[in-house]
Coordinates of C-alpha atoms in Angstrom, one line a residue:
M1 CA 53.6 -45.8 -63.7
A2 CA 56.5 -43.6 -62.6
K3 CA 56.5 -42.3 -59.1
V4 CA 55.3 -38.7 -58.8
L5 CA 57.9 -36.8 -56.9
S6 CA 57.0 -34.4 -54.1
D7 CA 58.0 -30.8 -54.3
I8 CA 60.8 -31.2 -51.8
E9 CA 62.1 -34.3 -53.6
I10 CA 62.2 -32.3 -56.9
A11 CA 63.9 -29.4 -55.2
Q12 CA 66.6 -31.5 -53.5
Q13 CA 67.4 -33.3 -56.8
T14 CA 68.0 -30.0 -58.6
K15 CA 71.6 -28.9 -59.1
L16 CA 71.8 -25.2 -58.2
E17 CA 74.0 -22.6 -59.8
P18 CA 76.1 -20.5 -57.4
I19 CA 74.2 -17.3 -56.8
T20 CA 77.1 -15.3 -58.2
A21 CA 76.5 -17.0 -61.6
I22 CA 72.8 -16.1 -61.4
A23 CA 73.8 -12.5 -60.5
K24 CA 75.9 -12.2 -63.7
Q25 CA 72.9 -13.0 -65.8
V26 CA 71.3 -9.7 -64.7
G27 CA 74.4 -7.4 -64.7
L28 CA 75.4 -7.8 -61.1
T29 CA 79.0 -8.3 -59.9
D30 CA 80.4 -10.1 -56.9
D31 CA 80.8 -6.8 -55.2
D32 CA 77.1 -6.1 -55.6
L33 CA 76.2 -9.0 -53.4
E34 CA 76.1 -9.8 -49.7
L35 CA 76.2 -13.6 -49.6
Y36 CA 74.1 -15.7 -47.3
G37 CA 75.8 -19.0 -48.1
K38 CA 76.4 -20.2 -51.7
Y39 CA 72.8 -19.9 -53.1
K40 CA 71.3 -16.8 -51.5
A41 CA 72.4 -13.1 -51.5
K42 CA 71.2 -9.6 -50.7
I43 CA 71.7 -6.9 -53.3
S44 CA 73.3 -3.7 -52.3
F45 CA 71.7 -0.3 -52.8
D46 CA 74.8 0.8 -54.7
A47 CA 74.0 -1.9 -57.3
I48 CA 70.3 -0.9 -57.3
K49 CA 71.2 2.7 -57.9
R50 CA 73.5 1.7 -60.8
L51 CA 70.8 -0.5 -62.4
S52 CA 68.2 2.2 -62.0
K53 CA 69.7 3.8 -65.1
N54 CA 68.6 0.8 -67.2
E55 CA 65.4 1.1 -69.3
D56 CA 62.3 -0.5 -67.6
G57 CA 61.3 -3.9 -68.9
K58 CA 57.7 -5.0 -69.2
L59 CA 55.7 -5.9 -66.1
V60 CA 53.4 -8.8 -65.9
L61 CA 51.1 -9.3 -62.8
V62 CA 49.8 -12.7 -61.9
T63 CA 46.6 -12.9 -59.8
A64 CA 43.9 -15.5 -59.4
I65 CA 40.3 -16.4 -58.9
T66 CA 38.9 -16.5 -55.4
P67 CA 41.1 -19.1 -53.6
T68 CA 39.7 -22.5 -52.4
P69 CA 41.2 -25.4 -50.4
A70 CA 41.7 -27.1 -53.8
G71 CA 44.5 -24.7 -54.6
E72 CA 45.1 -22.4 -57.6
G73 CA 48.9 -22.4 -57.9
K74 CA 49.4 -18.7 -58.3
T75 CA 53.1 -18.7 -57.1
L76 CA 53.8 -21.8 -59.2
T77 CA 52.3 -20.0 -62.3
T78 CA 54.3 -16.9 -61.6
I79 CA 57.5 -18.9 -61.5
G80 CA 56.5 -21.1 -64.4
L81 CA 55.7 -18.1 -66.6
A82 CA 59.1 -16.5 -65.9
Q83 CA 60.8 -19.8 -66.7
A84 CA 58.7 -20.2 -69.9
L85 CA 59.7 -16.7 -71.1
N86 CA 63.3 -17.6 -70.6
Y87 CA 62.9 -20.9 -72.3
M88 CA 61.5 -19.0 -75.3
G89 CA 64.6 -16.8 -75.4
H90 CA 63.5 -13.8 -73.5
K91 CA 65.2 -12.3 -70.4
A92 CA 62.7 -12.6 -67.6
V93 CA 63.0 -12.1 -63.8
V94 CA 60.5 -13.2 -61.2
A95 CA 59.7 -11.1 -58.1
L96 CA 57.8 -12.8 -55.2
R97 CA 56.9 -12.4 -51.6
E98 CA 58.7 -14.1 -48.7
P99 CA 56.8 -16.9 -47.0
S100 CA 55.6 -16.6 -43.4
L101 CA 56.3 -19.3 -40.9
G102 CA 52.6 -19.2 -39.8
P103 CA 51.2 -20.6 -43.1
V104 CA 54.3 -22.7 -43.6
F105 CA 53.5 -24.7 -40.5
G106 CA 49.7 -24.3 -40.9
I107 CA 47.2 -25.6 -43.4
K108 CA 48.6 -23.8 -46.4
G109 CA 52.2 -25.0 -46.2
G110 CA 55.2 -23.5 -48.1
A111 CA 55.1 -20.6 -50.6
A112 CA 58.0 -21.3 -52.9
G113 CA 55.9 -22.7 -55.8
G114 CA 55.6 -26.4 -56.7
G115 CA 56.7 -29.2 -58.9
Y116 CA 59.2 -28.0 -61.5
S117 CA 58.3 -24.4 -61.0
Q118 CA 59.9 -23.5 -57.6
V119 CA 62.3 -20.9 -56.2
L120 CA 65.3 -22.5 -54.5
P121 CA 66.7 -23.3 -52.0
M122 CA 63.0 -23.8 -51.0
E123 CA 63.7 -25.1 -47.5
D124 CA 65.7 -21.9 -46.6
I125 CA 63.1 -19.6 -48.3
N126 CA 60.2 -21.2 -46.4
L127 CA 62.1 -21.1 -43.1
H128 CA 64.4 -18.4 -41.8
F129 CA 65.8 -17.3 -45.3
T130 CA 68.0 -14.2 -44.8
G131 CA 66.3 -13.2 -41.5
D132 CA 64.0 -10.4 -42.8
M133 CA 61.0 -11.7 -40.9
H134 CA 63.0 -11.8 -37.7
A135 CA 64.2 -8.2 -38.2
I136 CA 60.6 -7.1 -38.7
T137 CA 59.6 -8.9 -35.6
A138 CA 62.3 -7.3 -33.6
A139 CA 61.6 -3.8 -34.9
N140 CA 57.9 -4.1 -34.2
N141 CA 58.4 -5.4 -30.7
L142 CA 61.1 -2.8 -29.9
L143 CA 58.4 -0.2 -30.6
A144 CA 55.9 -2.1 -28.4
A145 CA 58.5 -2.2 -25.6
A146 CA 59.2 1.5 -26.0
I147 CA 55.6 2.4 -25.5
D148 CA 55.2 0.4 -22.3
N149 CA 58.5 1.7 -21.0
H150 CA 57.5 5.3 -21.7
V151 CA 54.3 4.8 -19.7
H152 CA 56.3 3.2 -16.9
Q153 CA 58.9 6.0 -16.8
G154 CA 56.3 8.8 -16.2
N155 CA 54.2 9.0 -19.4
A156 CA 55.3 12.5 -20.5
L157 CA 53.3 12.1 -23.7
R158 CA 50.1 11.3 -21.6
I159 CA 49.5 8.1 -23.6
D160 CA 46.0 6.7 -22.8
V161 CA 46.8 3.0 -22.0
R162 CA 43.3 2.1 -23.0
R163 CA 43.9 3.3 -26.5
I164 CA 47.3 1.9 -27.4
I165 CA 46.8 0.4 -30.8
W166 CA 50.3 -0.9 -31.5
K167 CA 50.4 -4.7 -31.1
R168 CA 53.2 -7.2 -30.6
V169 CA 54.0 -9.8 -33.2
M170 CA 55.6 -13.2 -33.8
D171 CA 56.0 -15.1 -37.0
M172 CA 54.0 -18.2 -35.9
N173 CA 50.4 -19.3 -35.4
D174 CA 49.6 -19.2 -31.7
R175 CA 46.0 -18.4 -30.9
A176 CA 46.7 -18.4 -27.2
L177 CA 48.6 -15.1 -27.6
R178 CA 45.9 -13.2 -29.6
N179 CA 44.6 -11.6 -26.4
V180 CA 46.9 -11.2 -23.4
V181 CA 47.5 -9.1 -20.3
V182 CA 51.0 -7.5 -20.0
G183 CA 52.6 -5.7 -17.2
M184 CA 51.8 -8.3 -14.5
G185 CA 54.3 -9.0 -11.7
G186 CA 54.3 -5.8 -9.7
K187 CA 55.5 -2.2 -10.0
V188 CA 58.8 -2.9 -11.7
C189 CA 57.0 -4.7 -14.6
G190 CA 54.9 -1.6 -15.6
F191 CA 51.2 -1.0 -15.7
P192 CA 49.0 -4.0 -16.4
R193 CA 46.9 -3.6 -19.6
E194 CA 45.3 -5.7 -22.3
D195 CA 47.5 -6.4 -25.3
H196 CA 47.5 -8.5 -28.4
F197 CA 49.8 -10.5 -30.7
M198 CA 49.6 -10.6 -34.4
I199 CA 51.5 -12.6 -37.0
T200 CA 54.7 -10.7 -38.1
V201 CA 53.5 -10.2 -41.7
A202 CA 50.5 -8.2 -40.4
S203 CA 52.8 -5.6 -38.8
E204 CA 52.8 -2.1 -40.2
I205 CA 56.6 -2.5 -40.4
M206 CA 56.1 -5.1 -43.2
A207 CA 53.8 -2.7 -45.1
A208 CA 56.3 0.1 -44.7
L209 CA 59.2 -2.1 -45.8
C210 CA 57.3 -3.1 -49.0
L211 CA 56.6 0.5 -49.9
A212 CA 59.8 2.2 -48.9
S213 CA 62.4 3.2 -51.5
D214 CA 65.5 2.9 -49.2
L215 CA 66.5 2.7 -45.6
M216 CA 66.0 6.5 -44.9
D217 CA 62.6 6.4 -46.4
L218 CA 61.8 3.3 -44.3
K219 CA 63.0 5.2 -41.2
K220 CA 60.7 8.1 -42.0
R221 CA 57.7 5.8 -42.6
M222 CA 58.3 4.0 -39.3
G223 CA 58.6 7.4 -37.5
D224 CA 55.2 8.3 -38.9
I225 CA 53.5 5.2 -37.4
T226 CA 50.6 6.0 -35.0
V227 CA 50.9 3.9 -32.0
A228 CA 48.3 5.3 -29.6
Y229 CA 46.1 8.2 -28.6
D230 CA 46.8 10.5 -25.8
L231 CA 44.3 11.6 -23.1
D232 CA 43.1 14.4 -25.3
G233 CA 42.4 12.1 -28.2
N234 CA 45.4 13.2 -30.3
L235 CA 47.6 10.8 -32.2
V236 CA 50.9 9.6 -30.7
K237 CA 53.5 8.6 -33.3
A238 CA 56.6 6.5 -33.0
R239 CA 58.8 9.5 -33.7
Q240 CA 57.6 11.1 -30.4
L241 CA 59.1 8.1 -28.6
G242 CA 62.4 8.7 -30.4
V243 CA 62.6 5.0 -31.4
E244 CA 62.6 5.2 -35.3
G245 CA 66.4 5.3 -35.6
A246 CA 66.8 2.1 -33.5
M247 CA 64.1 0.4 -35.6
A248 CA 65.9 1.5 -38.8
I249 CA 69.1 -0.1 -37.6
L250 CA 67.3 -3.4 -37.0
M251 CA 66.0 -3.1 -40.6
K252 CA 69.3 -2.1 -42.3
D253 CA 69.7 -5.5 -44.0
A254 CA 66.0 -6.4 -44.3
I255 CA 65.4 -3.4 -46.7
K256 CA 67.8 -5.0 -49.3
P257 CA 66.1 -7.4 -51.7
N258 CA 67.0 -11.1 -51.7
L259 CA 68.3 -12.8 -54.9
V260 CA 67.8 -16.6 -55.4
Q261 CA 67.0 -18.8 -58.5
T262 CA 64.2 -21.0 -59.9
I263 CA 64.7 -24.7 -60.7
E264 CA 65.6 -23.6 -64.2
H265 CA 68.0 -21.0 -62.9
T266 CA 65.8 -18.0 -63.7
P267 CA 66.8 -15.1 -61.4
A268 CA 64.3 -14.5 -58.7
L269 CA 63.9 -11.6 -56.2
V270 CA 62.0 -12.7 -53.0
H271 CA 61.4 -9.8 -50.7
G272 CA 58.7 -8.7 -48.3
G273 CA 55.5 -10.6 -47.7
P274 CA 52.3 -8.7 -46.4
F275 CA 49.1 -10.7 -46.6
A276 CA 46.5 -9.5 -49.1
N277 CA 43.4 -10.1 -46.8
I278 CA 44.7 -7.6 -44.2
A279 CA 47.4 -5.5 -46.0
H280 CA 48.2 -4.8 -49.6
G281 CA 49.6 -8.3 -50.4
C282 CA 52.5 -7.5 -52.7
N283 CA 56.3 -7.9 -52.6
S284 CA 58.4 -4.9 -52.1
V285 CA 58.4 -1.9 -54.4
V286 CA 62.2 -2.1 -54.4
A287 CA 62.3 -5.7 -55.7
T288 CA 59.6 -5.1 -58.3
K289 CA 61.2 -2.1 -59.8
L290 CA 64.6 -3.7 -59.7
A291 CA 63.2 -6.8 -61.5
M292 CA 62.1 -4.4 -64.3
K293 CA 65.6 -3.0 -64.5
M294 CA 67.3 -6.5 -64.5
G295 CA 65.2 -8.1 -67.2
D296 CA 63.2 -7.4 -70.4
I297 CA 60.1 -8.8 -68.6
A298 CA 59.4 -8.8 -64.9
V299 CA 56.8 -11.3 -63.6
T300 CA 55.3 -10.6 -60.1
E301 CA 52.3 -11.7 -58.2
A302 CA 49.7 -10.3 -55.8
G303 CA 48.1 -12.2 -52.9
F304 CA 44.8 -14.1 -53.0
G305 CA 42.2 -13.3 -55.7
A306 CA 41.9 -10.3 -58.0
D307 CA 39.5 -8.6 -55.5
L308 CA 42.2 -8.4 -52.9
G309 CA 45.9 -8.4 -53.9
A310 CA 45.4 -7.3 -57.5
E311 CA 43.1 -4.5 -56.6
K312 CA 45.5 -3.3 -54.0
F313 CA 48.5 -3.7 -56.4
M314 CA 46.7 -1.4 -58.8
D315 CA 45.2 1.1 -56.3
I316 CA 48.0 1.2 -53.7
K317 CA 51.3 -0.2 -54.9
C318 CA 51.1 1.3 -58.4
R319 CA 50.4 4.8 -56.9
F320 CA 53.5 4.6 -54.8
A321 CA 55.8 3.0 -57.2
G322 CA 54.7 4.9 -60.4
I323 CA 54.3 1.6 -62.3
K324 CA 51.5 -0.2 -64.1
P325 CA 51.4 -3.8 -65.3
D326 CA 51.5 -4.3 -69.1
A327 CA 49.5 -7.5 -68.8
V328 CA 47.7 -9.6 -66.2
V329 CA 47.5 -13.4 -65.9
I330 CA 44.5 -14.7 -63.9
V331 CA 45.2 -18.2 -62.6
A332 CA 42.2 -20.6 -62.6
T333 CA 41.9 -24.3 -62.1
V334 CA 39.1 -26.7 -63.1
R335 CA 39.1 -28.1 -59.6
A336 CA 38.6 -24.7 -57.9
L337 CA 35.9 -23.6 -60.4
K338 CA 34.0 -26.8 -59.7
M339 CA 34.2 -26.0 -56.0
H340 CA 32.8 -22.5 -56.7
G341 CA 30.1 -24.3 -58.6
G342 CA 29.1 -26.3 -55.5
V343 CA 31.2 -29.5 -55.7
D344 CA 32.5 -30.8 -52.4
K345 CA 36.3 -31.0 -52.1
K346 CA 36.2 -34.8 -51.8
N347 CA 34.4 -35.1 -55.1
L348 CA 36.7 -32.9 -57.2
Q349 CA 38.3 -35.9 -58.9
E350 CA 35.0 -36.6 -60.7
E351 CA 34.2 -34.9 -64.0
N352 CA 31.5 -32.3 -63.5
V353 CA 31.1 -29.9 -66.5
E354 CA 27.9 -28.4 -65.2
A355 CA 29.5 -27.3 -61.9
L356 CA 32.4 -26.0 -63.9
K357 CA 30.1 -23.8 -66.0
K358 CA 28.4 -22.6 -62.8
G359 CA 31.7 -21.8 -61.1
F360 CA 32.9 -19.9 -64.1
A361 CA 30.9 -16.9 -62.7
N362 CA 33.7 -16.4 -60.2
L363 CA 36.4 -16.3 -62.8
A364 CA 34.3 -13.9 -65.0
K365 CA 34.0 -11.4 -62.1
H366 CA 37.7 -11.4 -61.6
I367 CA 38.2 -10.8 -65.3
E368 CA 35.8 -7.9 -65.0
N369 CA 37.8 -6.6 -62.0
M370 CA 41.0 -6.5 -64.0
R371 CA 39.4 -4.8 -67.0
L372 CA 38.4 -2.0 -64.7
F373 CA 42.0 -1.0 -64.7
D374 CA 42.3 -1.1 -68.5
V375 CA 45.0 -3.8 -68.6
P376 CA 44.9 -6.8 -71.0
V377 CA 44.1 -10.1 -69.4
V378 CA 44.9 -13.8 -70.1
V379 CA 43.5 -16.7 -68.2
G380 CA 46.1 -19.3 -67.2
I381 CA 44.5 -22.7 -66.6
N382 CA 46.7 -24.5 -64.1
K383 CA 46.4 -28.1 -65.1
F384 CA 45.8 -31.0 -62.6
I385 CA 46.1 -34.7 -63.4
S386 CA 42.4 -35.2 -62.6
D387 CA 41.2 -32.6 -65.2
T388 CA 39.4 -34.3 -68.1
D389 CA 39.7 -33.2 -71.8
E390 CA 36.0 -32.2 -71.8
E391 CA 36.5 -30.0 -68.7
I392 CA 39.6 -28.3 -70.2
A393 CA 37.8 -27.8 -73.5
T394 CA 34.7 -26.4 -71.7
L395 CA 36.8 -23.9 -69.7
R396 CA 38.6 -22.8 -72.9
K397 CA 35.3 -22.2 -74.6
L398 CA 33.8 -20.3 -71.7
C399 CA 36.9 -18.0 -71.7
E400 CA 36.8 -17.5 -75.5
D401 CA 33.1 -16.7 -75.4
Y402 CA 33.8 -14.2 -72.6
G403 CA 36.3 -12.5 -74.9
V404 CA 39.5 -13.2 -72.9
E405 CA 42.7 -14.9 -74.0
V406 CA 43.2 -18.3 -72.4
A407 CA 46.2 -20.7 -72.2
L408 CA 46.9 -24.1 -70.6
N409 CA 49.6 -24.1 -67.9
N410 CA 51.4 -27.3 -67.2
C411 CA 54.3 -25.7 -65.4
W412 CA 54.0 -28.0 -62.3
A413 CA 54.9 -31.1 -64.4
E414 CA 57.1 -29.5 -67.1
G415 CA 58.5 -26.3 -65.8
G416 CA 59.1 -23.6 -68.3
K417 CA 58.3 -25.9 -71.3
G418 CA 54.8 -26.4 -69.8
G419 CA 54.1 -22.7 -69.9
V420 CA 55.0 -21.9 -73.5
E421 CA 51.4 -21.5 -74.6
M422 CA 50.8 -19.1 -71.7
G423 CA 54.0 -17.3 -72.5
E424 CA 53.0 -16.8 -76.1
K425 CA 49.7 -15.3 -75.1
V426 CA 51.4 -13.0 -72.6
L427 CA 53.9 -11.9 -75.3
K428 CA 51.0 -11.1 -77.6
L429 CA 49.4 -8.9 -74.9
L430 CA 52.8 -7.2 -74.3
Q431 CA 52.8 -6.0 -77.9
Q432 CA 49.7 -3.9 -77.4
P433 CA 50.2 -0.2 -76.8
K434 CA 50.5 0.6 -73.1
T435 CA 47.6 2.5 -71.7
P436 CA 47.9 5.2 -69.0
Y437 CA 47.6 4.3 -65.3
K438 CA 43.9 4.1 -64.4
P439 CA 43.2 3.6 -60.7
L440 CA 39.7 2.6 -59.6
Y441 CA 39.1 5.8 -57.6
D442 CA 40.4 9.3 -57.1
V443 CA 42.5 9.3 -53.9
N444 CA 41.1 12.7 -53.0
A445 CA 37.5 11.4 -52.9
S446 CA 35.9 11.0 -49.5
I447 CA 36.2 7.8 -47.6
P448 CA 32.5 6.8 -48.2
E449 CA 33.0 7.4 -52.0
K450 CA 36.1 5.3 -52.2
L451 CA 34.7 2.5 -50.1
E452 CA 31.5 2.4 -52.1
T453 CA 33.5 2.3 -55.4
I454 CA 35.4 -0.8 -54.2
V455 CA 32.2 -2.5 -52.8
K456 CA 30.2 -1.9 -56.0
K457 CA 32.7 -2.4 -58.7
V458 CA 35.0 -5.0 -57.2
Y459 CA 32.9 -7.0 -54.8
G460 CA 29.6 -6.7 -56.7
G461 CA 27.7 -5.1 -53.7
D462 CA 24.8 -2.7 -54.0
G463 CA 26.3 0.0 -51.9
V464 CA 27.5 1.2 -48.5
L465 CA 25.4 2.4 -45.6
F466 CA 27.3 4.1 -42.8
E467 CA 25.4 4.1 -39.5
G468 CA 26.0 4.8 -35.8
N469 CA 29.6 5.7 -34.9
A470 CA 30.8 5.2 -38.5
Q471 CA 30.1 8.8 -39.4
K472 CA 31.9 9.9 -36.2
Q473 CA 34.9 7.8 -37.1
I474 CA 35.0 9.2 -40.6
K475 CA 35.0 12.8 -39.3
E476 CA 37.8 11.9 -36.9
L477 CA 39.9 10.5 -39.7
E478 CA 39.2 13.7 -41.7
A479 CA 40.2 15.8 -38.8
F480 CA 43.5 13.9 -38.6
G481 CA 44.1 14.4 -42.3
L482 CA 43.8 10.7 -43.0
D483 CA 41.0 10.7 -45.5
K484 CA 42.8 11.6 -48.8
M485 CA 44.5 8.3 -49.2
P486 CA 43.9 4.9 -50.8
I487 CA 41.6 2.5 -49.1
C488 CA 42.9 -1.0 -48.1
V489 CA 40.0 -3.2 -47.1
A490 CA 40.6 -6.1 -44.8
K491 CA 38.2 -9.0 -45.5
T492 CA 38.0 -12.8 -46.1
Q493 CA 39.9 -14.1 -49.0
Y494 CA 37.5 -17.0 -49.6
S495 CA 34.7 -15.0 -51.0
L496 CA 34.0 -11.8 -52.9
S497 CA 31.8 -11.0 -50.0
D498 CA 32.8 -10.9 -46.3
N499 CA 31.2 -14.4 -45.8
P500 CA 33.7 -17.1 -46.7
A501 CA 30.8 -19.6 -47.3
L502 CA 29.5 -17.6 -50.3
R503 CA 31.3 -18.8 -53.4
L504 CA 29.8 -17.2 -56.5
H505 CA 30.7 -14.0 -58.2
R506 CA 27.9 -11.6 -57.0
C507 CA 27.1 -13.4 -53.7
G508 CA 25.7 -10.8 -51.4
L509 CA 27.7 -9.4 -48.6
H510 CA 27.0 -10.8 -45.1
R511 CA 27.8 -9.8 -41.6
L512 CA 31.2 -9.4 -40.0
P513 CA 30.9 -9.6 -36.2
D514 CA 31.4 -6.3 -34.3
E515 CA 34.4 -7.6 -32.4
Q516 CA 36.3 -8.3 -35.6
Y517 CA 36.1 -4.7 -36.7
H518 CA 39.0 -2.4 -36.2
D519 CA 40.0 0.9 -37.6
H520 CA 43.5 2.3 -36.9
A521 CA 43.5 6.1 -37.4
G522 CA 47.2 6.2 -37.8
P523 CA 49.8 4.5 -40.0
A524 CA 49.6 1.3 -38.0
E525 CA 46.8 0.5 -40.5
S526 CA 45.9 3.8 -42.3
T527 CA 48.4 6.1 -43.9
G528 CA 48.9 8.4 -46.8
C529 CA 49.9 7.8 -50.3
Q530 CA 52.6 9.6 -52.3
P531 CA 51.3 10.0 -55.8
H532 CA 53.4 11.7 -58.4
G533 CA 56.2 12.5 -56.0
H534 CA 54.0 14.6 -53.7
R535 CA 54.8 14.0 -50.1
R536 CA 51.9 13.9 -47.6
K537 CA 52.0 13.9 -43.9
W538 CA 51.3 10.2 -43.6
R539 CA 53.5 8.0 -45.7
H540 CA 52.6 4.3 -45.8
Y541 CA 49.6 3.2 -47.8
G542 CA 45.9 3.5 -47.0
I543 CA 43.0 3.2 -44.6
V544 CA 42.2 -0.4 -43.5
L545 CA 38.5 -0.8 -42.8
R546 CA 37.0 -4.0 -41.5
W547 CA 33.5 -3.5 -42.5
I548 CA 30.3 -5.2 -41.5
L549 CA 27.8 -6.0 -44.2
H550 CA 24.1 -6.1 -43.7
N551 CA 22.2 -8.8 -45.5
S552 CA 18.7 -7.7 -46.3
N553 CA 17.9 -10.6 -48.6
P554 CA 19.8 -13.9 -48.7
C555 CA 19.3 -14.4 -52.4
P556 CA 22.7 -14.0 -54.2
S557 CA 21.2 -12.9 -57.4
T558 CA 18.4 -10.6 -56.3
G559 CA 19.4 -9.6 -52.7
S560 CA 20.0 -6.0 -51.7
W561 CA 23.3 -6.0 -49.8
K562 CA 24.4 -3.0 -47.8
S563 CA 27.6 -2.7 -46.0
R564 CA 27.6 -1.1 -42.5
L565 CA 30.4 -0.1 -40.3
P566 CA 29.9 -1.1 -36.7
R567 CA 30.5 0.7 -33.4
N568 CA 33.7 2.5 -32.6
P569 CA 36.0 0.1 -30.8
F570 CA 38.0 3.0 -29.3
P571 CA 35.4 5.1 -27.4
A572 CA 36.3 8.5 -26.1
A573 CA 38.4 8.0 -23.0
A574 CA 37.7 9.5 -19.6
A575 CA 40.5 10.9 -17.5
S576 CA 43.2 8.4 -16.7
P577 CA 45.1 8.0 -13.4
L578 CA 48.3 7.9 -15.6

């Protein structure tokens, strides 16, 4: 039996084309590129402006079932589908997110695809790439330093140091830095206070980058970020510190999309990388819209399952960008569905049709979720060596009985050739008349109405019960003008509920501990949308609400599950000596 090569062995054996040759495929010249070596480049905004006159290509969104440790292969499928479409004679471009060093050196590993469906050079992409993550880290921490320096230099804005909500970041997992005390060391080092570190991709700078149209728009968005409250309870924005211009200079190259290639030399834009469990989980608007101008078909992905990245793609990104996918691919694996059906990870190699049938409930819910947006759907079965013929046939039959197109995806082993069936099904969907954009909720609805819509329709909950300080917080958000915006829910990616242990489709919604709840009333986590060209006061994307869910009955099928927002983590402040 021939040796099965690892992803990195496959990548290193691939002969890459110069990035200038890849650029020519999509109408770019050498002058349009800023080279980062022989195989990576950034694309200038002069080129983007020129290509903007091209007609839009079709847009395909790739999402997935609820992820499991067994792996679903969403990035692999996104790359493989683009390769398959090119293999079939079409002009496809893939648009992906940039990997974060945290997951790369954590359990998850790299995020450049796998097998014969990878973006290359994968070592560079998974590590420092073109420096975008470092620029975001620097811009974020420049703002953090400016806040503490302002307080140290006399605090003219009367910032309440107990209500500074802007955190420092680094692009690495380091739990020891989650909660720290800064300002130690005496008078010259500032005022001691509790502070926190997050991973870089959780920064609002990342969210702003991925929704900005150009550098000046990004500068405006960063100026609108709320960083703290003053002693009177008013919002303090980055613009009041006069730091948004310096932040924009740090981001002057990061705003430009990155051009690389797949193993089969399909052009790939890899730009931006917010997580979908805390942010909106999509690559940059600039890159996605550019991919639609560069090819006949643009293939992109959204993070985690259809309840997170895909819902936010539709309700947040599409509102800002004025786009809508023409088709959606939901990635599923036999292994993951067996896990959702109750099989332990160590037993996934064994055939278990009954567990597969039980786990199909999770896939069915994600199909329902995408149908809410009136887009045609195809299920892409990402094939593993351990999958048996009976399991594959059973999953095909389950999908067909559910009225959804289904195709086998063997892109890991065969690259584009292994995705031809999936490509054919996608092309069939793309021939259907395009329907109007249909968001899940009206952005002008109230916060409770929007959150209840998401909980009921997407997560399968029974409703939302707001108690205690939740009503007070909502009124505060309304007073700040932060209520007429999309909602961006932060929750676990491992379940449709907030309990990662609950696997099936309508598993009730369990408790999230109070200390995990946070609600930022400003653009650090909650900001306004820009639908139909109308500019609102807040510019970034939506209200992030970590919500606690009350379990009144542990039965997944009959339980009454109510979601409940916990206490306000930012109580009204008393007078401060500062």
